[in-house]
C-alpha positions in Angstrom: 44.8 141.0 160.7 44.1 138.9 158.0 41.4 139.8 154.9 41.4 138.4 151.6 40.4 140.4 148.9 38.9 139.0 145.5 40.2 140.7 142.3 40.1 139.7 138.5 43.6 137.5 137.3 44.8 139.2 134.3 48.4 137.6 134.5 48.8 134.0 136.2 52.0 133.8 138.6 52.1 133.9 142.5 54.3 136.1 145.0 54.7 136.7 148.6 56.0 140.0 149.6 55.8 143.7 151.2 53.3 145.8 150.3 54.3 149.1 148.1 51.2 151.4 147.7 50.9 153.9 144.8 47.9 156.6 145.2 46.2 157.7 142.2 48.3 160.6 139.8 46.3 163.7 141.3 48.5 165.6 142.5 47.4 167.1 145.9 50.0 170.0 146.2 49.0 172.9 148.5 49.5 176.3 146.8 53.2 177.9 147.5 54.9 180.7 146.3 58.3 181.8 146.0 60.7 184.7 146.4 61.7 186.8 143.0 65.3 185.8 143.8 64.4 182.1 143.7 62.6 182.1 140.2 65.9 180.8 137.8 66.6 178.3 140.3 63.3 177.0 140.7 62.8 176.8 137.1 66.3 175.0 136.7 64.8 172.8 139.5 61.9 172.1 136.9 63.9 171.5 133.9 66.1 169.0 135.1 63.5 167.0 136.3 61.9 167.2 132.7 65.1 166.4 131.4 65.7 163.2 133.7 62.4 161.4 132.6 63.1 162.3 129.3 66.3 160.7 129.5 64.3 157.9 131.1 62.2 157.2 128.3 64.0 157.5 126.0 66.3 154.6 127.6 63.4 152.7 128.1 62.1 152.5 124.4 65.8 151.6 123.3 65.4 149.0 125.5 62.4 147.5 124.2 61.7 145.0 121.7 59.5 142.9 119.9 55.7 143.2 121.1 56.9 144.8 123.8 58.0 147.6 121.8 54.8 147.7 119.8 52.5 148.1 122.6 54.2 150.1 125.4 56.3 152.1 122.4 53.2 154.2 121.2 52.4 155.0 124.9 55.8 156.0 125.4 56.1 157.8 122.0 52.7 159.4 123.2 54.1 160.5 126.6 57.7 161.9 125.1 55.8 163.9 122.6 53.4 165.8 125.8 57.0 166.0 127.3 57.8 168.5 124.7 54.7 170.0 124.3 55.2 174.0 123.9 51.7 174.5 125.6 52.4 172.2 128.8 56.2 173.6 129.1 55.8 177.5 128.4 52.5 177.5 130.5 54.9 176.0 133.3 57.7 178.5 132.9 54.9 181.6 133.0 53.4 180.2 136.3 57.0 180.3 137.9 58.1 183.5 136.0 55.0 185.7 137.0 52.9 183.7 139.0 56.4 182.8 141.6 54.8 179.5 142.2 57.0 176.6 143.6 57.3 173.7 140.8 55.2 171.5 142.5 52.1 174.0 142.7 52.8 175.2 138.9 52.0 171.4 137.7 49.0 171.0 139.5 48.3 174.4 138.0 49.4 173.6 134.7 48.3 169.8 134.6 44.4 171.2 136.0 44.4 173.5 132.6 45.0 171.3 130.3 43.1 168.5 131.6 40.0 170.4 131.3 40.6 171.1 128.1 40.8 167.5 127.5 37.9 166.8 129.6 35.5 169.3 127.8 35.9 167.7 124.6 32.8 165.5 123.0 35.3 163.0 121.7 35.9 160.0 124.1 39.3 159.0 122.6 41.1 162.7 123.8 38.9 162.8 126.8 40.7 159.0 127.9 43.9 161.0 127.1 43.7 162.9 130.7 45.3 159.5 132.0 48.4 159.7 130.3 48.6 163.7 131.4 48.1 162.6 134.7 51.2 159.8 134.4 53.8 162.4 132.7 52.9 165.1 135.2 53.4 162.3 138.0 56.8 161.5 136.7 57.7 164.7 137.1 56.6 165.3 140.5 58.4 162.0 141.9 61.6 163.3 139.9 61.5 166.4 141.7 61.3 164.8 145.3 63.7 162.1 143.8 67.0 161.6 146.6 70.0 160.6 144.3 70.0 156.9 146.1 66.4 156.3 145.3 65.6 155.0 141.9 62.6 152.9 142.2 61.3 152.5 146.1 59.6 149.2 145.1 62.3 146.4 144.3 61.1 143.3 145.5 57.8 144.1 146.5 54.4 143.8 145.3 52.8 147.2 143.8 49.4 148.2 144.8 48.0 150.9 143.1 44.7 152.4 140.9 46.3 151.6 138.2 49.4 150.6 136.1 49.9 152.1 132.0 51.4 149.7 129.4 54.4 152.0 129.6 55.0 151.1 133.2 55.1 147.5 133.2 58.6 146.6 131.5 60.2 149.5 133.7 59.0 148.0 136.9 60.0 144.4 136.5 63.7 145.6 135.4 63.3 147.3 139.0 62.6 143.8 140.2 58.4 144.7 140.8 57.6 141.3 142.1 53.7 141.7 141.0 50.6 144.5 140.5 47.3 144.8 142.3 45.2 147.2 141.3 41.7 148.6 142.0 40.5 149.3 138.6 41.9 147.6 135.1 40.2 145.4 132.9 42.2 141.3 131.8 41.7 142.1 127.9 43.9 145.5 128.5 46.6 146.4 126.7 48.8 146.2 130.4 47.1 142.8 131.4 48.7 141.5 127.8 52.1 142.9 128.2 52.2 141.4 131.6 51.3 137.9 130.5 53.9 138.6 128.1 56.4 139.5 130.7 55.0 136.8 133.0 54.8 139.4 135.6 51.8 138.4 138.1 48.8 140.8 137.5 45.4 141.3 139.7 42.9 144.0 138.3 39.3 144.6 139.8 40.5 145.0 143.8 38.5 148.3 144.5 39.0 147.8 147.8 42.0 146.5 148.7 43.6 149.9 148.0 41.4 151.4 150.7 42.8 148.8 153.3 46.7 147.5 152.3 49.2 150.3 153.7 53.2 150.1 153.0 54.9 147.6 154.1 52.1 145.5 154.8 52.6 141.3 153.8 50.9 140.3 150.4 50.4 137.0 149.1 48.9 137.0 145.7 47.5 134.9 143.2 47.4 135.8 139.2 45.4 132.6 138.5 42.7 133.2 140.6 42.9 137.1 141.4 43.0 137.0 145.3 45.2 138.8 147.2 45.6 138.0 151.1 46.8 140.5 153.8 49.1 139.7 156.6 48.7 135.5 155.4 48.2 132.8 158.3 50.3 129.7 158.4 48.1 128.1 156.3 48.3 130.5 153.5 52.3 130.6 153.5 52.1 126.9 153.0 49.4 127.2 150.1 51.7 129.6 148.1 54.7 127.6 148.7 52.9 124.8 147.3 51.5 126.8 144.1 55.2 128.1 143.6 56.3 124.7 143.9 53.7 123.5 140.9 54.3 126.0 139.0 57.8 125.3 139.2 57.1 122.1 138.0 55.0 123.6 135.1 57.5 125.3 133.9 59.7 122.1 132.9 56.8 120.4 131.8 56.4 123.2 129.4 60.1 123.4 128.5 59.8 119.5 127.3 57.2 120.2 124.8 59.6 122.1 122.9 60.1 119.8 120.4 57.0 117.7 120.9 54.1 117.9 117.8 51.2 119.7 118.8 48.9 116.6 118.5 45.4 116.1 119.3 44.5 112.8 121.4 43.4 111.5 118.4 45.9 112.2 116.4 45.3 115.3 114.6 48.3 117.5 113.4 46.9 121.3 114.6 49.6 124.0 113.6 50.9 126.5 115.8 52.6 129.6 114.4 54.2 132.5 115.7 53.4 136.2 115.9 56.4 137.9 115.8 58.1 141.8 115.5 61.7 141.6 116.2 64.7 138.7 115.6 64.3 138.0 119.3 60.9 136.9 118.4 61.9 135.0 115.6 64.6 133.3 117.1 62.2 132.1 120.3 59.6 131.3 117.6 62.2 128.8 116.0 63.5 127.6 118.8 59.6 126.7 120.9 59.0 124.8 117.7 56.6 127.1 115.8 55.1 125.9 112.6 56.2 129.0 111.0 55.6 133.5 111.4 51.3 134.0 111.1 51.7 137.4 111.7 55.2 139.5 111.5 54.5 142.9 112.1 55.9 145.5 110.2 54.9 148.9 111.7 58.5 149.1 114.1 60.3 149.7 111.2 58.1 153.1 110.2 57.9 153.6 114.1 60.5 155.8 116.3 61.7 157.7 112.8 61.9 160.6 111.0 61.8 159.5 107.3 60.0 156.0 105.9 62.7 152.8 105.5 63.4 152.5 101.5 63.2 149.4 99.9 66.2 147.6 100.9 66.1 148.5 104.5 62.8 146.9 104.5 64.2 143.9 102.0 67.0 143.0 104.9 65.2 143.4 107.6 62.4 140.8 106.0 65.5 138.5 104.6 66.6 138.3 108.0 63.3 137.1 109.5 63.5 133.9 106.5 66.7 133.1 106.8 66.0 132.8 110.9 63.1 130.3 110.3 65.2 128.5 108.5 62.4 127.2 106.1 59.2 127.6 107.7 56.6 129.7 106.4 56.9 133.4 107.4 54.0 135.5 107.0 54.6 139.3 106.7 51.5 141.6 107.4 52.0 145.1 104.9 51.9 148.1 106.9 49.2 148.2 110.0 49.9 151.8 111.5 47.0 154.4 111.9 46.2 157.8 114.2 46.3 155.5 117.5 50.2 154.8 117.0 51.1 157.7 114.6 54.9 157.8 113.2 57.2 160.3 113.5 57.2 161.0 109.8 53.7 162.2 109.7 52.3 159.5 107.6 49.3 158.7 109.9 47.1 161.0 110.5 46.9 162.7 114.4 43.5 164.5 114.3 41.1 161.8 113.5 38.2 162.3 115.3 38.1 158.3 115.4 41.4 156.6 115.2 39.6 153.3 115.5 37.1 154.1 112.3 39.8 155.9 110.0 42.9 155.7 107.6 44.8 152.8 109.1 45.8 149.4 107.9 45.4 148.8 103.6 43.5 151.8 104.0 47.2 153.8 104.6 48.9 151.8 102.7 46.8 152.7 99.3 46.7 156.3 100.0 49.8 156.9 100.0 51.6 157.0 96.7 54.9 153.9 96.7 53.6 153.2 99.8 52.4 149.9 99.7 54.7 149.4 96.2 57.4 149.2 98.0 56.9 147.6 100.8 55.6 144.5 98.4 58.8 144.9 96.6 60.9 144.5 99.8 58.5 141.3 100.9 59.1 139.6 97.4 62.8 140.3 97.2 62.8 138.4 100.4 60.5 135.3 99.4 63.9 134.4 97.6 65.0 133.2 100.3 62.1 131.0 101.7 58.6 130.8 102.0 57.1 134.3 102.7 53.4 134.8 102.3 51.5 138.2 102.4 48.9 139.2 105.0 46.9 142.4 104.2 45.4 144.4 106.9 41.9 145.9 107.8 40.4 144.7 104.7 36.7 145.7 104.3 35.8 145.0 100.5 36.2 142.9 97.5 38.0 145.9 95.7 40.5 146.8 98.3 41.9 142.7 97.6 41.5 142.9 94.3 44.0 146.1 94.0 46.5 144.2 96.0 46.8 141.6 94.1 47.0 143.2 90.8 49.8 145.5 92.6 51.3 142.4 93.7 51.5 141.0 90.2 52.6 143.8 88.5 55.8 144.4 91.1 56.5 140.7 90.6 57.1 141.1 87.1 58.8 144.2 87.7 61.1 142.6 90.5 61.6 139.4 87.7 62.4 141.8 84.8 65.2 143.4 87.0 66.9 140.6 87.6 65.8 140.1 91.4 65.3 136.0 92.3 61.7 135.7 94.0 59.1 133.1 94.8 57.5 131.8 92.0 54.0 132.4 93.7 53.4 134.3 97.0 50.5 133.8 98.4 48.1 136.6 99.1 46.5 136.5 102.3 43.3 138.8 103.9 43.0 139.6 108.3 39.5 139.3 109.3 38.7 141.6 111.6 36.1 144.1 110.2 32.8 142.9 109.7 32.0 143.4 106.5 35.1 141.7 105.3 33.9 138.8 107.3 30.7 139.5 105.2 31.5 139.8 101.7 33.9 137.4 101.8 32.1 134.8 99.8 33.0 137.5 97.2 36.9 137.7 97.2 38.0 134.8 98.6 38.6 133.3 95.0 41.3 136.4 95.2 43.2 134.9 97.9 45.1 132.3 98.9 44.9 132.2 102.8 43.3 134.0 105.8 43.8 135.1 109.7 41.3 136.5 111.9 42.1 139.4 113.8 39.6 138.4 116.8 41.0 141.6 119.1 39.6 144.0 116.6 37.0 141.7 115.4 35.2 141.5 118.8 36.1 145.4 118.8 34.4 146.2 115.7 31.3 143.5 116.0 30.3 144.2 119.5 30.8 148.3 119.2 32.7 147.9 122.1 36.4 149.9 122.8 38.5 146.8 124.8 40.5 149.4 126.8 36.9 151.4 128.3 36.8 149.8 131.8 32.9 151.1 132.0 32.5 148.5 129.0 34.7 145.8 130.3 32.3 143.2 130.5 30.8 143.7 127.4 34.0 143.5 125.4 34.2 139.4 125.6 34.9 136.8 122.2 32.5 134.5 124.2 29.8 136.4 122.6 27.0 133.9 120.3 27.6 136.8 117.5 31.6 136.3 117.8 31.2 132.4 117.7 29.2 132.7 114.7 30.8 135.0 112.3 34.3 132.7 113.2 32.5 129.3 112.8 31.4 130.7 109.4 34.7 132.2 107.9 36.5 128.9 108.9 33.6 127.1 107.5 33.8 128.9 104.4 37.4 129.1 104.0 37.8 124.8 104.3 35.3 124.8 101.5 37.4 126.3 99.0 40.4 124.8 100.3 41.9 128.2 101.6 44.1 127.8 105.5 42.3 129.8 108.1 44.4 130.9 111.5 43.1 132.8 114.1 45.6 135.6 115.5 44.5 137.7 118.2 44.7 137.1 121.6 41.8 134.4 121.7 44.2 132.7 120.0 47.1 133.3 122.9 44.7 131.7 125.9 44.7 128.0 126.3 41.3 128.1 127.9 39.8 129.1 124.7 41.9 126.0 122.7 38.5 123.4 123.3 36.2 126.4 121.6 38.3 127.2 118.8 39.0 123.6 118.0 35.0 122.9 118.0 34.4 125.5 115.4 36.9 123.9 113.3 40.2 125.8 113.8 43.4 124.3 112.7 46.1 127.2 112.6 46.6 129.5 115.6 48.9 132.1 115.6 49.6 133.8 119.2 52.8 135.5 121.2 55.9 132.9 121.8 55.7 133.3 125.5 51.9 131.1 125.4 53.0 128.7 122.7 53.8 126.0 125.0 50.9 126.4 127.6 48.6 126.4 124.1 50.2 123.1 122.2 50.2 121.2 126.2 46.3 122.4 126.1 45.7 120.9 123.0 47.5 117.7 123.3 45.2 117.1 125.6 42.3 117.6 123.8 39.6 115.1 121.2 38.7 116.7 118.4 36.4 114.7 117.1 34.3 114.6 120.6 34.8 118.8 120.2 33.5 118.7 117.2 30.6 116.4 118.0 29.4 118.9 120.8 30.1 121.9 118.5 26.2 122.6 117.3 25.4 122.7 121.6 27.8 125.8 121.5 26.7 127.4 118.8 23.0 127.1 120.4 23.9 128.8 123.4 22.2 131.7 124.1 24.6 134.0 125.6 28.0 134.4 127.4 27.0 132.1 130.7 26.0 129.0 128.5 29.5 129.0 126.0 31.2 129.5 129.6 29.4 126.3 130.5 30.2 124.6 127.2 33.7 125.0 127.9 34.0 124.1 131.5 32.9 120.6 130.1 35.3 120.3 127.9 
């Protein structure tokens, strides 16, 4: 019988298949015990399976690369590490040893111990960590009921499920995942970027349709507008074959913009540049017609490692990303790592009490001794070879800049008294995304040369709102009057003393947001390859001047509802 259910579209993209339905990680194993003689083979039983997902992801992460590898790696990294946890594995070897229990009961045991440790703390960070717990004991159930022919049990179908974990995503389209629907989930989630990224269709918000869709049941669903239909009439198989059809035709519309300028309808030149992490990146950049690199992230290259890259690992690796431009401006952010995605070689901290408050970003980078010396050594060594500029992260205060740039000074000279070939100026840029940079920075922008907002952690930070708490999902929005406000004023400020202004976060990234960021007077975006083309089609669509006209109407508005119906008129 047919029912439609109404979800949230967090990735756009439509597909008609069989339903594949994942229940929630609790594991509901009913106690059994085991003879003495069965014990060695039983835990055997047990470490292979432990072995085989760490095999797994382990492939995985070698697999990855680019922002890909940035945002599912730490989860991965994360999972890996409670993989080899002494507590988790020794307490699972004593429940089969002296308890006897089968494998199965012992992790329900074992993950039920620790999650209530977890649970019990005050801090929210280590009490969200109960869901990753829950995934790495579920791997290892479904490795120990593994058959040797079954590797994924959802190829070609559509997965419905409670939820799905950045780590998840890449894995499942490789085994040919079709699209997700899932009950809970918010779109600004780390998984609803990676699967825009992937272009994997993604529904969050559809309590209820894991209450009512069984396996095997026919699915057509909708990424645009978040509906997903059960057992589909007639009328509905024509209506996808329709939307695949136009979006078919999308697609080559998109892939002839390649080379076209990204021109307003009145003729205004707006720049669209590239955040990248990897040469893949960088060569998709180059070839989608990117004005240049906004944002290169550095932290892969501390990530995944036992010891931090020296100077010329860093030097080639930066040369490399240049020489791919092949002249356009490539702008390298210094070092952004901190106790959420902590390296292997114990530079960032792991027992912050709050990650998202603590030594990360410049903060890092100037505690550690060489640290950032070298890393501006290896960024000016490669300016030799084209335009680089320098973008400093989580900047909160006019002394933080001006220490960078007297660093960057002196290791020019240095580099130039050495004998090294190097820009004659590179320029020195700031992110925006702490408010009190936003704040004080009438005071230091004479110290720099150029500017990006970080509007991810900007809206983060400004609205006191974590982006990945699903109780706070509707709070955490950029159309917020206080978000519009403190951008409109940075840009506003930065044009007055002639300094370039981007925007880089994932506001940035959505083409429904172009009209908003244009009105404010935004002229540099910087956002993932895979939106560039839907972004520069938005905007060569678009007036600026008539934006700009009807910008003081947005800025009156009053709260989220009236900038939504600012933008639905433009």
């Amino acid at each position: 019988m047919r029912q439609l259910f109404q979800g949230h579209g967090a990735s756009r993209g439509s597909a008609l298949g069989r339903a594949r339905v994942r229940l929630p990680h609790a594991l509901e194993v009913a106690e059994e015990r085991i003879g003495a003689g069965q014990v060695e083979t039983e835990l055997a039983r047990l470490h292979t399976a432990i072995d085989i997902v760490r095999s797994e992801m382990h492939a995985l992460r070698d697999r990855l690369h680019g922002a890909l590898a940035h945002e599912v790696g730490e989860f991965l990294d994360l999972h890996t590490l409670l993989l080899d946890d002494p507590e988790l594995l020794q307490g699972l070897d004593e429940l089969i040893r002296t308890g006897h229990y089968a494998a199965d009961y012992a992790l329900r045991l074992q993950r039920d111990r620790i999650a209530s440790v977890f649970e019990a703390m005050d801090d929210a960070y280590f009490r969200s960590r109960v869901d990753d717990i829950d995934q790495v004991i579920g791997r290892i159930h479904a490795t120990l009921h593994r058959r040797d022919h079954d590797t994924s049990g959802v190829a070609g179908e559509i997965l419905v499920t409670d939820n799905v974990a950045p780590a998840e995503l890449a894995q499942l389209q490789a085994q040919g995942v079709m699209a997700i629907v899932t009950a809970a989930g918010s779109t600004l989630s780390h998984s609803a970027i990676l699967a825009r990224s992937l272009h994997l269709p993604l529904i969050v918000g559809t309590a209820h349709a894991l209450l009512k869709i069984n396996d095997g049941d026919a699915l057509v669903v909708d990424g645009g507008t978040g509906t997903v239909i059960l057992e589909p009439n007639a009328e509905d198989l024509r209506a996808h074959r329709a939307r695949t059809r136009e979006l078919a035709r999308e697609r080559k519309q998109l892939h002839r913009l390649r080379r076209e300028p990204t021109r307003t309808l009145d003729g205004v030149d707006i720049k669209l540049y590239a955040n990248a992490e990897s040469r893949e990146d960088v060569a998709e950049a180059h070839a989608l017609g990117a004005a240049g690199v906004g944002l290169y992230r550095t932290e892969f290259l501390f990530l995944q490692r036992n010891e931090l890259p020296d100077e010329d690992e860093q030097f080639r690796v930066y040369r490399d990303v240049v020489l791919g431009m092949t002249g356009r401006t490539v702008t390298i952010r210094t070092l952004d790592l901190g106790a959420d995605k902590a390296d292997k070689t114990g530079l960032a901290l792991r027992d912050e009490p709050n990650p998202a408050l603590g030594v990360r970003g410049v903060r890092l980078s100037m505690a550690r001794e060489g640290l950032l010396e070298t890393q501006l050594r290896a960024i000016l060594r490669a300016s030799g070879y084209g335009p680089v500029r320098v973008l400093v992260p989580m900047i909160s205060s006019t002394e933080e800049v001006g220490t960078v740039r007297k660093l960057l000074k002196k290791v020019a000279a240095d580099l130039r008294k050495q004998g090294h070939e190097i820009a004659e100026h590179t320029p020195l840029g700031a992110m925006i995304e702490v408010p009190a940079a936003a704040i004080a920075l009438p005071g230091f922008i004479g110290l720099i040369d150029f500017l990006s907002i970080g509007t991810n952690d900007l809206v983060q930070y400004l609205l006191a709102v974590d982006r990945n708490n699903e109780a706070l999902s509707d709070l955490y929005t950029p159309l917020h009057p206080a978000v519009l406000r403190v951008i409109r004023d940075v840009i506003r400020l930065a044009k007055a003393r002639g300094k370039p202004a981007a925007v880089c976060g994932e506001m940035a990234g959505d083409s429904n947001f172009a009209p908003l960021l244009l009105a404010l007077g935004l002229e540099e975006f910087s956002l993932h390859p895979a939106t560039l083309l839907e972004l520069r089609r938005a905007i060569r669509g678009l007036d600026l001047e008539s934006l700009r006209k009807r910008a003081p109407a947005l800025l009156r508005a009053k709260d989220r509802a009236g900038i939504e119906a600012w933008l639905n008129k433009s």
